[in-house]
Coordinates of C-alpha atoms in Angstrom, one line a residue:
M1 CA 32.3 26.8 54.1
D2 CA 35.3 26.5 56.4
E3 CA 37.6 29.4 57.3
S4 CA 40.3 28.4 54.7
S5 CA 37.7 28.4 51.9
E6 CA 36.3 31.7 53.1
G7 CA 39.8 33.2 53.1
I8 CA 40.4 32.1 49.5
K9 CA 37.0 33.4 48.4
N10 CA 37.9 36.9 49.7
N11 CA 41.4 37.0 48.3
D12 CA 41.9 37.5 44.6
R13 CA 45.5 36.2 44.6
A14 CA 44.6 33.1 46.6
M15 CA 41.9 32.3 44.0
K16 CA 44.3 32.7 41.2
T17 CA 46.8 30.5 43.0
V18 CA 44.3 27.7 43.1
I19 CA 43.7 28.1 39.4
L20 CA 47.4 28.1 38.7
Y21 CA 47.8 24.9 40.7
E22 CA 45.1 23.2 38.6
A23 CA 46.6 24.4 35.4
L24 CA 50.1 23.2 36.3
K25 CA 48.7 19.8 37.1
N26 CA 47.1 19.7 33.6
T27 CA 43.8 18.9 35.2
P28 CA 40.9 19.1 32.6
I29 CA 39.3 22.5 32.9
F30 CA 35.8 21.4 33.5
G31 CA 36.8 19.2 36.5
S32 CA 39.1 22.0 37.7
Y33 CA 36.2 24.5 37.7
R34 CA 33.9 22.1 39.5
R35 CA 36.5 21.6 42.3
F36 CA 37.1 25.4 42.4
C37 CA 33.4 26.0 42.9
E38 CA 33.1 23.3 45.6
L39 CA 36.0 25.0 47.4
V40 CA 35.1 28.7 47.3
G41 CA 31.4 28.6 46.2
H42 CA 29.4 28.5 43.0
D43 CA 28.8 32.3 42.8
V44 CA 32.4 33.5 43.2
M45 CA 33.7 33.3 39.7
E46 CA 32.0 32.7 36.4
Y47 CA 33.3 29.9 34.2
K48 CA 34.4 32.3 31.4
D49 CA 36.7 34.2 33.9
F50 CA 38.0 30.9 35.3
E51 CA 38.7 29.7 31.8
F52 CA 40.7 33.0 31.0
W53 CA 43.1 32.6 33.9
Y54 CA 43.4 28.9 33.6
Y55 CA 44.6 29.1 30.0
R56 CA 46.9 32.0 30.7
F57 CA 48.6 30.0 33.5
Y58 CA 48.5 26.9 31.3
H59 CA 50.6 28.7 28.7
G60 CA 53.1 30.0 31.2
Q61 CA 51.7 33.5 31.6
T62 CA 51.6 33.7 35.4
D63 CA 51.2 37.5 35.9
F64 CA 48.5 37.7 38.6
D65 CA 48.2 41.5 38.1
Y66 CA 47.5 41.3 34.3
D67 CA 45.0 44.1 33.4
R68 CA 42.2 42.6 31.3
S69 CA 40.5 46.0 30.6
A70 CA 42.5 46.5 27.4
D71 CA 41.5 43.1 26.0
P72 CA 38.7 42.9 23.5
V73 CA 35.4 41.7 24.8
P74 CA 35.4 37.9 24.8
K75 CA 33.1 36.3 22.3
T76 CA 30.3 34.0 23.5
I77 CA 28.1 31.5 21.7
M78 CA 25.5 34.1 21.4
D79 CA 27.8 36.2 19.2
M80 CA 27.7 33.4 16.6
P81 CA 25.8 34.3 13.4
V82 CA 22.2 33.2 13.4
S83 CA 22.7 31.4 10.1
L84 CA 25.4 29.3 11.7
M85 CA 23.2 28.5 14.7
Y86 CA 20.5 27.2 12.4
K87 CA 23.1 25.1 10.6
I88 CA 24.2 23.6 13.9
T89 CA 20.7 22.7 14.9
E90 CA 20.1 20.9 11.6
N91 CA 22.8 18.4 12.7
L92 CA 21.4 17.8 16.1
D93 CA 19.0 14.9 16.7
T94 CA 15.6 15.6 18.3
V95 CA 16.7 14.8 21.9
E96 CA 19.8 17.1 21.6
R97 CA 17.6 19.9 20.3
T98 CA 15.3 19.4 23.2
N99 CA 18.3 19.9 25.6
L100 CA 19.6 22.9 23.6
R101 CA 16.4 24.9 24.1
T102 CA 16.9 24.8 27.9
V103 CA 20.2 26.8 27.7
N104 CA 18.7 30.3 27.3
K105 CA 15.9 32.1 25.5
S106 CA 17.9 32.9 22.3
L107 CA 18.9 29.3 21.8
K108 CA 15.4 28.2 22.7
D109 CA 14.0 30.3 19.9
V110 CA 16.6 28.8 17.5
A111 CA 15.7 25.3 18.5
D112 CA 12.0 26.0 18.2
S113 CA 12.3 27.4 14.7
R114 CA 12.3 24.0 13.1
P115 CA 9.8 21.2 13.6
L116 CA 10.7 18.7 16.3
V117 CA 9.9 15.3 14.8
F118 CA 10.2 11.9 16.6
D119 CA 9.7 8.7 14.6
R120 CA 8.9 6.7 17.7
V121 CA 8.0 7.5 21.3
Q122 CA 7.4 4.6 23.7
I123 CA 6.1 5.2 27.3
T124 CA 5.7 2.4 29.8
V125 CA 4.3 2.9 33.3
F126 CA 4.7 0.3 36.1
A127 CA 3.9 0.4 39.8
N128 CA 7.3 1.6 40.6
C129 CA 8.9 3.1 37.5
L130 CA 8.2 5.2 34.4
N131 CA 10.2 4.4 31.2
W132 CA 10.2 6.2 27.9
N133 CA 12.2 6.0 24.7
L134 CA 12.6 8.9 22.3
N135 CA 13.6 7.3 19.1
E136 CA 16.6 5.2 20.2
K137 CA 17.4 7.1 23.4
R138 CA 16.1 5.6 26.7
F139 CA 15.0 7.4 29.8
S140 CA 13.9 5.9 33.2
C141 CA 12.5 7.3 36.4
W142 CA 12.1 4.8 39.2
K143 CA 10.9 4.9 42.8
K144 CA 13.2 5.1 45.8
E145 CA 12.5 5.2 49.5
N146 CA 12.5 9.0 49.7
G147 CA 11.8 10.1 46.1
C148 CA 13.1 8.8 42.8
T149 CA 16.0 8.6 40.4
L150 CA 15.9 9.9 36.9
Q151 CA 18.3 8.4 34.4
T152 CA 18.8 10.0 31.0
P153 CA 21.3 9.1 28.3
T154 CA 23.7 11.7 29.7
K155 CA 23.1 12.0 33.5
K156 CA 21.5 10.6 36.6
V157 CA 19.4 12.9 38.8
E158 CA 18.2 12.2 42.3
S159 CA 14.9 13.9 43.3
D160 CA 12.6 14.0 46.3
K161 CA 9.6 14.0 44.0
S162 CA 7.6 10.8 43.2
F163 CA 8.7 8.9 40.1
I164 CA 5.4 9.7 38.3
E165 CA 5.7 13.4 39.1
K166 CA 9.3 13.7 38.1
G167 CA 8.9 11.6 34.9
L168 CA 5.7 13.4 33.7
E169 CA 7.4 16.7 34.5
Y170 CA 9.8 15.9 31.7
L171 CA 7.2 14.3 29.3
T172 CA 4.7 17.1 29.8
S173 CA 7.2 19.8 28.9
L174 CA 8.3 17.7 25.9
F175 CA 4.9 17.4 24.5
K176 CA 4.2 21.1 25.0
L177 CA 7.1 22.0 22.7
P178 CA 6.0 24.0 19.7
K179 CA 6.1 22.2 16.4
I180 CA 6.5 18.7 18.0
H181 CA 5.2 15.8 16.1
V182 CA 5.4 12.1 16.8
H183 CA 4.8 9.5 14.1
H184 CA 4.3 6.5 16.3
L185 CA 3.4 6.7 20.0
T186 CA 3.0 3.6 22.2
L187 CA 1.6 3.8 25.7
S188 CA 1.8 0.7 28.0
L189 CA 0.0 1.2 31.3
H190 CA 0.1 -1.2 34.2
G191 CA -2.4 0.4 36.5
A192 CA -4.4 3.7 36.6
I193 CA -2.3 6.8 36.0
P194 CA -4.6 9.8 36.3
E195 CA -1.6 12.2 36.0
L196 CA -1.5 11.3 32.3
D197 CA -4.6 13.3 31.8
N198 CA -2.4 16.4 31.8
V199 CA 0.0 15.3 29.1
P200 CA -0.9 17.0 25.8
F201 CA 0.0 14.1 23.4
H202 CA 0.6 14.8 19.7
A203 CA 0.9 11.7 17.4
T204 CA -0.2 10.4 14.1
S205 CA -0.3 6.7 15.1
V206 CA -1.1 5.5 18.6
K207 CA -1.0 2.1 20.3
L208 CA -2.5 1.8 23.8
Y209 CA -1.9 -1.2 26.0
A210 CA -3.8 -0.9 29.3
H211 CA -3.6 -3.6 31.9
G212 CA -6.3 -3.5 34.6
V213 CA -7.3 0.0 33.7
A214 CA -11.0 0.0 32.6
G215 CA -12.0 3.0 30.7
C216 CA -8.6 4.7 30.8
S217 CA -8.5 5.1 27.0
V218 CA -11.4 7.7 27.3
F219 CA -9.3 10.1 29.3
I220 CA -5.9 9.5 27.5
I221 CA -7.3 9.7 24.0
S222 CA -9.1 13.0 24.9
T223 CA -5.8 14.7 25.4
F224 CA -4.8 14.1 21.7
E225 CA -5.5 17.6 20.4
V226 CA -5.3 16.6 16.7
L227 CA -7.2 13.3 17.0
E228 CA -10.1 13.1 14.5
S229 CA -10.9 9.4 14.6
C230 CA -9.4 6.0 15.4
E231 CA -10.4 2.4 15.5
L232 CA -9.3 -0.2 18.1
K233 CA -9.8 -3.9 17.9
Y234 CA -9.5 -6.3 20.9
R235 CA -9.3 -10.0 20.4
D236 CA -9.8 -12.3 23.4
V237 CA -8.4 -15.8 23.4
F238 CA -11.3 -17.0 25.5
D239 CA -14.0 -15.3 23.4
A240 CA -15.1 -13.3 26.4
F241 CA -14.4 -9.7 25.9
P242 CA -15.7 -7.8 29.0
I243 CA -18.0 -5.4 27.2
R244 CA -20.1 -4.9 30.3
T245 CA -17.1 -3.8 32.2
I246 CA -16.5 -1.1 29.6
A247 CA -20.1 0.0 29.7
Q248 CA -19.8 0.3 33.5
A249 CA -16.6 2.3 33.2
L250 CA -18.3 4.6 30.8
E251 CA -21.2 4.9 33.2
E252 CA -23.6 3.8 30.5
E253 CA -26.9 2.1 31.4
I254 CA -26.5 -1.6 31.2
P255 CA -29.6 -3.5 30.0
F256 CA -30.6 -7.0 31.0
G257 CA -29.7 -9.8 28.5
P258 CA -27.1 -9.9 25.8
L259 CA -25.1 -6.7 25.2
K260 CA -23.7 -6.3 21.7
T261 CA -23.3 -2.5 21.2
I262 CA -22.5 0.5 23.4
N263 CA -22.8 4.1 22.2
H264 CA -21.2 6.7 24.4
R265 CA -20.5 10.4 24.1
Y266 CA -17.6 11.8 26.1
P267 CA -17.3 15.6 26.5
I268 CA -13.7 16.7 26.2
P269 CA -12.8 18.9 29.2
E270 CA -12.5 22.7 28.5
S271 CA -13.8 22.2 25.0
N272 CA -17.0 22.1 22.9
D273 CA -15.9 18.9 21.3
Y274 CA -16.9 15.3 22.0
L275 CA -15.6 11.8 21.5
D276 CA -18.3 9.5 20.2
F277 CA -17.7 5.9 21.0
T278 CA -19.2 2.9 19.3
I279 CA -18.2 -0.4 20.8
E280 CA -19.5 -3.5 19.1
Q281 CA -19.1 -7.1 20.4
E282 CA -18.4 -9.6 17.7
W283 CA -17.9 -13.4 17.9
Y284 CA -14.3 -13.4 19.1
Y285 CA -13.3 -9.7 19.1
C286 CA -14.5 -6.3 19.9
T287 CA -14.3 -3.2 17.7
I288 CA -14.0 0.3 19.3
K289 CA -14.6 3.2 17.0
I290 CA -13.9 6.7 18.3
V291 CA -14.7 9.9 16.3
K292 CA -14.3 13.5 17.4
T293 CA -17.4 15.6 16.9
R294 CA -18.0 19.3 17.3

């Protein structure tokens, strides 16, 4: 901060003069406050105080020495009746409610009071980017030379973290929300993504597309806490489903000769539960049945 900014910061009348100048220019208040903070610092004046003086000056009340002590305590959003807060959250979509819960603990409790339901969540991972759609809203996190860029429907964020770390930071916190439910989840993986093991997926219907990731479904499916059973079918246009590759990925003993069936039990980490796999090779397709057992 230069000397002129430091002088304004330590002078109440100088700060109010800056606010008066912004009000007389009819500059939108949010932009005015950002410039004010850039000039004197972000910890000098709270937005509510800036707003008070801005609108006084805007309406022609330019007394710098006005005594605010006699004024009633200003109302904030937290003074709103709880019933009205609940009414507001009913009119927010799931992404907006996810953002609302980050404001403070009280609003977080209000946002968490109702189930958070997504009809569709689509997650796609490439070698240099992670994309996901929450219903109709799209998010992207892509690799840059020294970190990544996160693009949301409302903002762009630069980060020094890897695109996988930054993207999964968002997704992991999303799937850890209480009362979250996803009707249809689609995962498309182009390469091994071990970090996905830590994402606690919740979904009723799941589609998994894995390209060049042998055995990845074992680890991803194990994170579905409410999974009881599922059945996958793979059809190969060349009638050559690589069942031996799956057996090798599952570390099962591979016999000589034709291999038609694989049975495998996978222990779910930090649990007494298992996933029992039955993989059967048919003429032109393969059936994979997975059942959770206790």
